[in-house]
mmCIF file of C-alpha atoms in Angstrom:
data_model
loop_
_atom_site.group_PDB
_atom_site.id
_atom_site.type_symbol
_atom_site.label_atom_id
_atom_site.label_comp_id
_atom_site.label_asym_id
_atom_site.label_seq_id
_atom_site.Cartn_x
_atom_site.Cartn_y
_atom_site.Cartn_z
ATOM 1 C CA MET H 1 -34.231 -78.698 0.583
ATOM 2 C CA LYS H 2 -35.703 -77.008 3.365
ATOM 3 C CA ALA H 3 -32.011 -75.908 4.534
ATOM 4 C CA GLN H 4 -31.463 -74.390 1.015
ATOM 5 C CA ASN H 5 -34.915 -72.757 1.160
ATOM 6 C CA ASP H 6 -33.645 -71.335 4.312
ATOM 7 C CA GLN H 7 -30.506 -70.068 3.040
ATOM 8 C CA ARG H 8 -32.190 -68.595 0.335
ATOM 9 C CA THR H 9 -34.648 -66.977 2.924
ATOM 10 C CA GLY H 10 -31.570 -65.780 5.000
ATOM 11 C CA LEU H 11 -29.695 -64.276 2.046
ATOM 12 C CA LEU H 12 -32.956 -61.927 0.560
ATOM 13 C CA TYR H 13 -33.136 -60.518 4.230
ATOM 14 C CA GLY H 14 -29.594 -60.178 4.343
ATOM 15 C CA PHE H 15 -29.406 -58.271 1.140
ATOM 16 C CA ALA H 16 -32.797 -56.547 2.427
ATOM 17 C CA SER H 17 -30.720 -55.353 5.975
ATOM 18 C CA TYR H 18 -27.463 -54.420 3.954
ATOM 19 C CA GLY H 19 -29.280 -52.726 1.486
ATOM 20 C CA MET H 20 -31.552 -50.077 3.599
ATOM 21 C CA TRP H 21 -28.367 -49.613 5.753
ATOM 22 C CA GLY H 22 -26.534 -48.400 2.610
ATOM 23 C CA ILE H 23 -29.233 -46.115 1.034
ATOM 24 C CA VAL H 24 -29.986 -44.450 4.573
ATOM 25 C CA PRO H 25 -27.884 -41.029 3.482
ATOM 26 C CA LEU H 26 -30.935 -40.529 1.354
ATOM 27 C CA PHE H 27 -33.557 -40.423 4.837
ATOM 28 C CA TRP H 28 -31.679 -38.078 7.118
ATOM 29 C CA PRO H 29 -31.303 -35.477 5.088
ATOM 30 C CA LEU H 30 -35.339 -35.466 4.496
ATOM 31 C CA LEU H 31 -35.236 -35.034 8.769
ATOM 32 C CA GLN H 32 -34.273 -30.920 8.165
ATOM 33 C CA PRO H 33 -34.099 -28.652 9.271
ATOM 34 C CA ALA H 34 -34.197 -30.549 12.762
ATOM 35 C CA GLY H 35 -30.454 -31.499 13.580
ATOM 36 C CA ALA H 36 -28.894 -34.324 14.311
ATOM 37 C CA ILE H 37 -29.158 -34.117 17.681
ATOM 38 C CA GLU H 38 -32.667 -34.138 17.586
ATOM 39 C CA ILE H 39 -32.836 -36.298 15.014
ATOM 40 C CA LEU H 40 -31.005 -38.577 17.213
ATOM 41 C CA ALA H 41 -33.586 -38.070 19.841
ATOM 42 C CA HIS H 42 -36.359 -39.041 17.443
ATOM 43 C CA ARG H 43 -34.632 -41.833 16.394
ATOM 44 C CA MET H 44 -34.061 -43.515 20.073
ATOM 45 C CA VAL H 45 -38.167 -43.084 21.354
ATOM 46 C CA TRP H 46 -39.346 -43.817 18.132
ATOM 47 C CA SER H 47 -37.291 -46.682 18.132
ATOM 48 C CA LEU H 48 -38.448 -48.392 21.583
ATOM 49 C CA ALA H 49 -41.980 -47.642 19.988
ATOM 50 C CA VAL H 50 -41.373 -50.320 17.066
ATOM 51 C CA VAL H 51 -39.126 -52.831 19.306
ATOM 52 C CA GLY H 52 -41.786 -52.562 21.954
ATOM 53 C CA LEU H 53 -44.732 -53.304 19.827
ATOM 54 C CA ALA H 54 -42.286 -56.161 17.728
ATOM 55 C CA LEU H 55 -41.805 -58.005 21.330
ATOM 56 C CA LEU H 56 -45.635 -57.318 22.583
ATOM 57 C CA ALA H 57 -46.121 -59.657 19.614
ATOM 58 C CA LEU H 58 -43.652 -62.295 19.844
ATOM 59 C CA ARG H 59 -44.143 -62.203 23.757
ATOM 60 C CA ARG H 60 -40.539 -62.364 24.608
ATOM 61 C CA TRP H 61 -40.035 -60.301 28.082
ATOM 62 C CA GLY H 62 -38.460 -63.106 30.214
ATOM 63 C CA TRP H 63 -34.690 -61.509 29.007
ATOM 64 C CA MET H 64 -35.938 -58.297 30.968
ATOM 65 C CA ALA H 65 -35.463 -59.950 34.925
ATOM 66 C CA GLU H 66 -32.230 -61.862 33.935
ATOM 67 C CA LEU H 67 -30.930 -58.364 33.129
ATOM 68 C CA LEU H 68 -31.908 -56.300 36.423
ATOM 69 C CA ARG H 69 -30.674 -59.818 38.094
ATOM 70 C CA ARG H 70 -27.000 -59.138 36.246
ATOM 71 C CA PRO H 71 -25.357 -55.850 37.621
ATOM 72 C CA ARG H 72 -22.143 -56.176 35.309
ATOM 73 C CA LYS H 73 -24.029 -57.453 32.160
ATOM 74 C CA LEU H 74 -26.319 -53.846 32.981
ATOM 75 C CA ALA H 75 -23.503 -51.731 33.266
ATOM 76 C CA LEU H 76 -22.472 -52.939 29.920
ATOM 77 C CA THR H 77 -25.581 -52.687 28.128
ATOM 78 C CA GLY H 78 -25.373 -49.644 29.615
ATOM 79 C CA VAL H 79 -21.511 -48.606 27.628
ATOM 80 C CA ALA H 80 -23.176 -50.373 24.414
ATOM 81 C CA ALA H 81 -26.361 -47.464 24.502
ATOM 82 C CA ALA H 82 -23.513 -45.136 24.912
ATOM 83 C CA LEU H 83 -21.352 -46.324 21.976
ATOM 84 C CA VAL H 84 -24.108 -46.614 19.782
ATOM 85 C CA THR H 85 -25.694 -43.369 20.658
ATOM 86 C CA VAL H 86 -22.276 -41.815 19.468
ATOM 87 C CA ASN H 87 -22.465 -43.493 16.393
ATOM 88 C CA TRP H 88 -25.838 -42.612 15.113
ATOM 89 C CA GLY H 89 -24.903 -39.452 15.962
ATOM 90 C CA VAL H 90 -21.861 -38.871 14.457
ATOM 91 C CA TYR H 91 -23.505 -40.580 11.525
ATOM 92 C CA ILE H 92 -26.375 -38.359 11.059
ATOM 93 C CA TRP H 93 -24.381 -35.499 11.377
ATOM 94 C CA ALA H 94 -21.932 -36.432 8.834
ATOM 95 C CA VAL H 95 -24.154 -36.869 6.320
ATOM 96 C CA ASN H 96 -26.081 -33.949 6.304
ATOM 97 C CA ASN H 97 -23.382 -31.947 6.786
ATOM 98 C CA GLY H 98 -21.697 -33.185 3.659
ATOM 99 C CA ALA H 99 -19.247 -35.805 4.686
ATOM 100 C CA VAL H 100 -20.992 -38.968 3.268
ATOM 101 C CA VAL H 101 -17.817 -40.102 1.737
ATOM 102 C CA GLU H 102 -16.242 -39.922 5.404
ATOM 103 C CA ALA H 103 -18.688 -42.100 6.921
ATOM 104 C CA SER H 104 -18.433 -44.975 4.512
ATOM 105 C CA LEU H 105 -14.964 -44.698 4.817
ATOM 106 C CA GLY H 106 -15.807 -45.751 8.791
ATOM 107 C CA TYR H 107 -17.810 -48.908 7.750
ATOM 108 C CA PHE H 108 -15.036 -50.032 5.659
ATOM 109 C CA ILE H 109 -12.149 -50.279 8.247
ATOM 110 C CA ASN H 110 -15.064 -51.151 10.724
ATOM 111 C CA PRO H 111 -13.745 -55.163 10.221
ATOM 112 C CA LEU H 112 -9.938 -54.294 10.394
ATOM 113 C CA VAL H 113 -10.671 -52.124 13.776
ATOM 114 C CA THR H 114 -12.235 -55.104 14.867
ATOM 115 C CA ILE H 115 -9.281 -57.424 14.226
ATOM 116 C CA ALA H 116 -6.897 -54.896 15.681
ATOM 117 C CA LEU H 117 -9.106 -55.061 19.305
ATOM 118 C CA GLY H 118 -9.369 -58.273 18.992
ATOM 119 C CA VAL H 119 -5.625 -58.351 19.081
ATOM 120 C CA LEU H 120 -5.041 -55.785 22.093
ATOM 121 C CA VAL H 121 -8.168 -56.920 24.102
ATOM 122 C CA LEU H 122 -8.763 -60.714 23.325
ATOM 123 C CA GLY H 123 -5.204 -61.519 22.869
ATOM 124 C CA GLU H 124 -5.641 -62.949 19.849
ATOM 125 C CA ARG H 125 -3.417 -64.344 17.448
ATOM 126 C CA LEU H 126 -2.971 -62.713 13.752
ATOM 127 C CA ARG H 127 -1.968 -64.652 10.547
ATOM 128 C CA ARG H 128 0.315 -62.458 8.445
ATOM 129 C CA THR H 129 -2.222 -61.642 6.051
ATOM 130 C CA GLN H 130 -4.023 -60.297 8.301
ATOM 131 C CA TRP H 131 -1.027 -58.195 9.074
ATOM 132 C CA ALA H 132 -0.889 -57.109 6.420
ATOM 133 C CA ALA H 133 -3.835 -55.568 5.817
ATOM 134 C CA VAL H 134 -4.164 -54.239 9.286
ATOM 135 C CA GLY H 135 -0.949 -52.350 8.178
ATOM 136 C CA ILE H 136 -2.398 -51.537 5.074
ATOM 137 C CA ALA H 137 -5.069 -50.037 6.480
ATOM 138 C CA VAL H 138 -3.109 -48.272 8.855
ATOM 139 C CA ALA H 139 -0.778 -47.233 5.989
ATOM 140 C CA ALA H 140 -4.298 -45.548 4.315
ATOM 141 C CA VAL H 141 -5.582 -43.832 7.532
ATOM 142 C CA LEU H 142 -2.060 -41.723 6.928
ATOM 143 C CA VAL H 143 -2.552 -40.957 3.076
ATOM 144 C CA LEU H 144 -6.232 -40.088 3.997
ATOM 145 C CA ALA H 145 -5.246 -37.736 6.894
ATOM 146 C CA VAL H 146 -2.520 -36.353 4.473
ATOM 147 C CA GLY H 147 -5.305 -35.552 2.225
ATOM 148 C CA TYR H 148 -8.042 -34.324 4.474
ATOM 149 C CA GLY H 149 -5.380 -32.354 5.874
ATOM 150 C CA ARG H 150 -6.617 -33.520 9.563
ATOM 151 C CA PRO H 151 -7.408 -36.941 10.812
ATOM 152 C CA PRO H 152 -10.364 -38.752 8.842
ATOM 153 C CA TRP H 153 -11.940 -37.897 12.773
ATOM 154 C CA ILE H 154 -15.497 -38.992 11.288
ATOM 155 C CA SER H 155 -14.413 -42.363 9.893
ATOM 156 C CA LEU H 156 -12.116 -42.892 12.891
ATOM 157 C CA ILE H 157 -15.266 -42.260 15.187
ATOM 158 C CA LEU H 158 -17.808 -44.448 13.453
ATOM 159 C CA ALA H 159 -14.943 -47.591 13.125
ATOM 160 C CA PHE H 160 -13.881 -47.102 16.541
ATOM 161 C CA SER H 161 -17.444 -47.006 18.824
ATOM 162 C CA PHE H 162 -18.826 -49.428 16.444
ATOM 163 C CA ALA H 163 -16.294 -51.812 16.765
ATOM 164 C CA LEU H 164 -16.256 -51.529 20.453
ATOM 165 C CA TYR H 165 -20.457 -51.364 20.779
ATOM 166 C CA GLY H 166 -19.460 -55.097 19.347
ATOM 167 C CA LEU H 167 -16.846 -56.130 21.475
ATOM 168 C CA ILE H 168 -19.376 -55.710 24.386
ATOM 169 C CA LYS H 169 -22.656 -57.217 22.503
ATOM 170 C CA LYS H 170 -19.983 -60.156 21.458
ATOM 171 C CA GLN H 171 -19.676 -60.425 25.685
ATOM 172 C CA LEU H 172 -23.573 -59.921 26.387
ATOM 173 C CA GLY H 173 -24.193 -62.712 24.153
ATOM 174 C CA MET H 174 -27.886 -61.190 23.681
ATOM 175 C CA GLY H 175 -29.862 -61.310 20.319
ATOM 176 C CA GLY H 176 -30.356 -58.288 18.058
ATOM 177 C CA LEU H 177 -33.848 -57.153 19.128
ATOM 178 C CA GLU H 178 -33.399 -57.543 23.054
ATOM 179 C CA SER H 179 -30.351 -55.963 23.259
ATOM 180 C CA LEU H 180 -31.777 -52.977 20.870
ATOM 181 C CA THR H 181 -34.994 -52.695 23.301
ATOM 182 C CA ALA H 182 -32.761 -52.839 26.071
ATOM 183 C CA GLU H 183 -29.761 -50.018 24.463
ATOM 184 C CA THR H 184 -33.391 -47.699 23.606
ATOM 185 C CA VAL H 185 -35.118 -48.554 26.791
ATOM 186 C CA ILE H 186 -31.519 -46.973 29.488
ATOM 187 C CA MET H 187 -31.530 -44.107 25.932
ATOM 188 C CA PHE H 188 -35.123 -43.653 26.871
ATOM 189 C CA LEU H 189 -35.432 -40.758 29.377
ATOM 190 C CA PRO H 190 -32.180 -38.636 28.128
ATOM 191 C CA ALA H 191 -33.539 -38.259 24.660
ATOM 192 C CA LEU H 192 -37.273 -37.461 25.864
ATOM 193 C CA GLY H 193 -36.124 -35.133 28.267
ATOM 194 C CA TYR H 194 -33.750 -33.563 25.986
ATOM 195 C CA LEU H 195 -36.969 -33.536 23.022
ATOM 196 C CA LEU H 196 -39.220 -31.565 25.838
ATOM 197 C CA TRP H 197 -36.609 -29.508 26.934
ATOM 198 C CA LEU H 198 -35.945 -28.332 22.601
ATOM 199 C CA GLY H 199 -39.906 -28.385 23.001
ATOM 200 C CA SER H 200 -40.116 -25.802 25.771
ATOM 201 C CA ARG H 201 -37.849 -23.416 24.729
ATOM 202 C CA GLY H 202 -39.392 -23.273 21.171
ATOM 203 C CA GLU H 203 -36.923 -24.825 18.923
ATOM 204 C CA SER H 204 -38.163 -28.186 18.606
ATOM 205 C CA THR H 205 -39.199 -28.545 14.058
ATOM 206 C CA PHE H 206 -41.715 -31.680 15.564
ATOM 207 C CA THR H 207 -44.734 -29.684 16.091
ATOM 208 C CA ALA H 208 -43.470 -26.513 13.542
ATOM 209 C CA GLN H 209 -42.741 -27.895 10.580
ATOM 210 C CA GLY H 210 -45.948 -29.859 9.578
ATOM 211 C CA ALA H 211 -47.895 -33.098 9.820
ATOM 212 C CA GLY H 212 -45.470 -34.096 7.073
ATOM 213 C CA HIS H 213 -42.010 -33.655 9.112
ATOM 214 C CA ALA H 214 -43.749 -34.581 12.128
ATOM 215 C CA ALA H 215 -44.193 -38.273 10.490
ATOM 216 C CA LEU H 216 -40.699 -38.509 9.381
ATOM 217 C CA LEU H 217 -39.259 -38.155 12.500
ATOM 218 C CA ALA H 218 -41.692 -40.943 13.926
ATOM 219 C CA SER H 219 -40.902 -43.052 11.250
ATOM 220 C CA ALA H 220 -37.052 -42.562 11.962
ATOM 221 C CA GLY H 221 -37.860 -45.671 14.302
ATOM 222 C CA LEU H 222 -38.565 -48.152 12.003
ATOM 223 C CA VAL H 223 -36.079 -47.199 9.891
ATOM 224 C CA THR H 224 -33.746 -47.849 12.741
ATOM 225 C CA ALA H 225 -35.374 -51.482 13.730
ATOM 226 C CA ILE H 226 -36.475 -52.935 9.780
ATOM 227 C CA PRO H 227 -33.286 -53.693 8.734
ATOM 228 C CA LEU H 228 -32.017 -54.637 12.543
ATOM 229 C CA ILE H 229 -35.040 -57.180 12.509
ATOM 230 C CA CYS H 230 -33.872 -58.135 8.833
ATOM 231 C CA PHE H 231 -30.423 -58.140 9.909
ATOM 232 C CA GLY H 232 -31.515 -60.852 13.030
ATOM 233 C CA ALA H 233 -33.495 -62.878 10.544
ATOM 234 C CA ALA H 234 -30.629 -63.320 8.212
ATOM 235 C CA ALA H 235 -27.737 -64.288 10.808
ATOM 236 C CA ILE H 236 -29.992 -66.841 12.403
ATOM 237 C CA ARG H 237 -29.966 -68.428 8.339
ATOM 238 C CA VAL H 238 -26.741 -67.783 6.736
ATOM 239 C CA PRO H 239 -23.501 -68.918 7.900
ATOM 240 C CA LEU H 240 -21.351 -66.262 9.804
ATOM 241 C CA SER H 241 -18.212 -65.754 6.563
ATOM 242 C CA THR H 242 -21.331 -64.967 3.821
ATOM 243 C CA LEU H 243 -23.120 -62.488 6.309
ATOM 244 C CA GLY H 244 -19.667 -61.004 6.715
ATOM 245 C CA LEU H 245 -19.032 -60.588 2.784
ATOM 246 C CA LEU H 246 -22.309 -58.949 2.656
ATOM 247 C CA GLN H 247 -21.167 -55.960 4.991
ATOM 248 C CA TYR H 248 -19.542 -54.467 2.511
ATOM 249 C CA MET H 249 -23.052 -53.836 0.560
ATOM 250 C CA ALA H 250 -23.810 -50.571 3.159
ATOM 251 C CA PRO H 251 -20.283 -48.541 2.899
ATOM 252 C CA VAL H 252 -20.220 -49.494 -0.600
ATOM 253 C CA PHE H 253 -23.676 -48.040 -1.603
ATOM 254 C CA GLN H 254 -22.537 -44.765 0.758
ATOM 255 C CA PHE H 255 -19.865 -44.546 -1.156
ATOM 256 C CA GLY H 256 -21.306 -44.655 -4.108
ATOM 257 C CA LEU H 257 -24.146 -42.051 -3.106
ATOM 258 C CA GLY H 258 -21.540 -39.673 -1.434
ATOM 259 C CA VAL H 259 -19.719 -39.568 -4.809
ATOM 260 C CA LEU H 260 -22.263 -39.876 -7.505
ATOM 261 C CA TYR H 261 -25.729 -38.293 -5.842
ATOM 262 C CA PHE H 262 -24.272 -35.835 -3.225
ATOM 263 C CA HIS H 263 -21.488 -35.056 -5.642
ATOM 264 C CA GLU H 264 -18.533 -34.820 -3.000
ATOM 265 C CA ALA H 265 -14.878 -33.999 -3.951
ATOM 266 C CA MET H 266 -13.050 -37.123 -4.544
ATOM 267 C CA PRO H 267 -9.454 -35.427 -5.170
ATOM 268 C CA PRO H 268 -6.424 -38.082 -5.875
ATOM 269 C CA ALA H 269 -5.233 -38.586 -2.203
ATOM 270 C CA ARG H 270 -8.948 -39.835 -1.244
ATOM 271 C CA TRP H 271 -9.062 -42.060 -4.172
ATOM 272 C CA ALA H 272 -5.359 -43.432 -3.563
ATOM 273 C CA GLY H 273 -6.440 -44.009 0.477
ATOM 274 C CA PHE H 274 -9.649 -45.684 -0.238
ATOM 275 C CA SER H 275 -7.836 -48.461 -2.508
ATOM 276 C CA LEU H 276 -5.547 -48.681 0.043
ATOM 277 C CA VAL H 277 -8.357 -49.597 2.375
ATOM 278 C CA TRP H 278 -9.986 -51.407 -0.279
ATOM 279 C CA VAL H 279 -6.978 -53.178 -1.356
ATOM 280 C CA ALA H 280 -6.478 -54.535 2.907
ATOM 281 C CA LEU H 281 -10.161 -55.658 2.442
ATOM 282 C CA SER H 282 -9.545 -57.990 -0.555
ATOM 283 C CA ILE H 283 -6.650 -59.366 1.747
ATOM 284 C CA LEU H 284 -8.996 -59.880 4.301
ATOM 285 C CA THR H 285 -11.414 -61.813 2.270
ATOM 286 C CA TRP H 286 -9.425 -64.018 0.449
ATOM 287 C CA ASP H 287 -7.699 -65.218 3.880
ATOM 288 C CA ALA H 288 -10.631 -65.610 5.538
ATOM 289 C CA LEU H 289 -12.403 -67.416 2.396
ATOM 290 C CA ARG H 290 -9.209 -69.489 2.064
ATOM 291 C CA THR H 291 -9.226 -70.585 5.818
ATOM 292 C CA ALA H 292 -12.756 -71.532 5.698
ATOM 293 C CA ARG H 293 -12.355 -73.853 2.931
ATOM 294 C CA ARG H 294 -9.166 -75.138 4.611
ATOM 295 C CA SER H 295 -11.570 -75.908 8.025
ATOM 296 C CA ARG H 296 -14.170 -77.492 5.239
ATOM 297 C CA ALA H 297 -11.565 -79.547 3.657
ATOM 298 C CA LEU H 298 -10.258 -80.790 7.312
ATOM 299 C CA ARG H 299 -13.765 -81.362 8.324
ATOM 300 C CA LEU H 300 -14.631 -83.387 4.998
ATOM 301 C CA GLU H 301 -11.063 -85.774 5.475
ATOM 302 C CA GLY H 302 -11.845 -86.037 9.354
ATOM 303 C CA LEU H 303 -14.944 -87.571 8.040
ATOM 304 C CA SER H 304 -13.956 -89.337 5.619
ATOM 305 C CA ALA H 305 -11.376 -91.072 7.519
ATOM 306 C CA ALA H 306 -13.993 -92.063 10.246
ATOM 307 C CA LEU H 307 -16.089 -93.840 8.167
ATOM 308 C CA GLN H 308 -13.876 -95.801 5.888
ATOM 309 C CA SER H 309 -11.854 -97.142 8.862
ATOM 310 C CA PRO H 310 -12.954 -100.538 9.829
ATOM 311 C CA PRO H 311 -15.108 -100.864 12.849
ATOM 312 C CA PRO H 312 -13.531 -102.367 16.093
ATOM 313 C CA SER H 313 -13.361 -105.866 16.522
ATOM 314 C CA PRO H 314 -15.616 -107.151 19.158
ATOM 315 C CA LEU H 315 -14.277 -108.527 21.927
ATOM 316 C CA PRO H 316 -13.442 -111.916 22.123
ATOM 317 C CA SER H 317 -16.512 -113.938 24.417
ATOM 318 C CA PRO H 318 -15.261 -115.668 27.156
ATOM 319 C CA LEU H 319 -14.258 -119.115 27.163
ATOM 320 C CA PRO H 320 -16.926 -121.569 28.499
ATOM 321 C CA ALA H 321 -16.011 -123.101 32.261
ATOM 322 C CA PRO H 322 -15.265 -126.350 31.776
ATOM 323 C CA ALA H 323 -17.748 -129.084 32.661
ATOM 324 C CA ARG H 324 -17.388 -130.734 36.102
ATOM 325 C CA GLU H 325 -16.843 -134.129 36.025
ATOM 326 C CA THR H 326 -19.753 -135.523 37.810
ATOM 327 C CA ALA H 327 -18.918 -138.622 39.998
#
């Protein structure tokens, strides 16, 4: 019963995290006239404040000393911070410049890029269905390049930066809250320096646009941290396969907002490219579910065979030594 309640709670946390990520394109335009870099800098500065308070409440500081004692791990954390900075910055710029649909495409093809990196970097082997999904995704990018008249750079940068970020996070093996804290600590001084420089030139919107605008910029930390905290709570309660399916919620919501709310153009070539991406993801999802079912069935068969097999015969007790004849 407790396991079922935990899984139900985990699903709610998962829906909350991916749902918030899905509707976040509604938030970034509220921060205008701040530019994408200023918004990004505020996001880093205020995110550190939020996660710092969370760590203070949870008293989880021990991992910092271990991280500082391991230069390679610290260097990888720096690379992860740079990648997530690129991802956040490009995404904010895309939303505020009328490219929500193209940004959503980046997160649609991100699982396929992750699979390709697994082959190229980790030497993993793909099943035929996975190869088919990757091939269809490549065809989709080509179709979209024709439709846009250029490669879909925003989508590709978002997909590759987040896939590489995930690859490094896998090697780091840190929790979501801890890794976000480490990454924002690394980027805090450059972000704060940029904001101070902007203020010295009289170009900062933080104080020039009133208290409401300043509060919205500060709330970027909450917009960053709350979905990540919900995601961390979901990750420890639901199976990874379920979490993998939930991840498609965010780009579906973003795509819907781009088409229905922001009224971005969707000519036939773009519909064709997105349709190919969705076919590739459908194949990938079907293959993952089929593989999970087979693995579960094999485990159950092994358990059933173990329960039905007769117990091993006990070793025969040694024969008693013959009694000695007494004189």
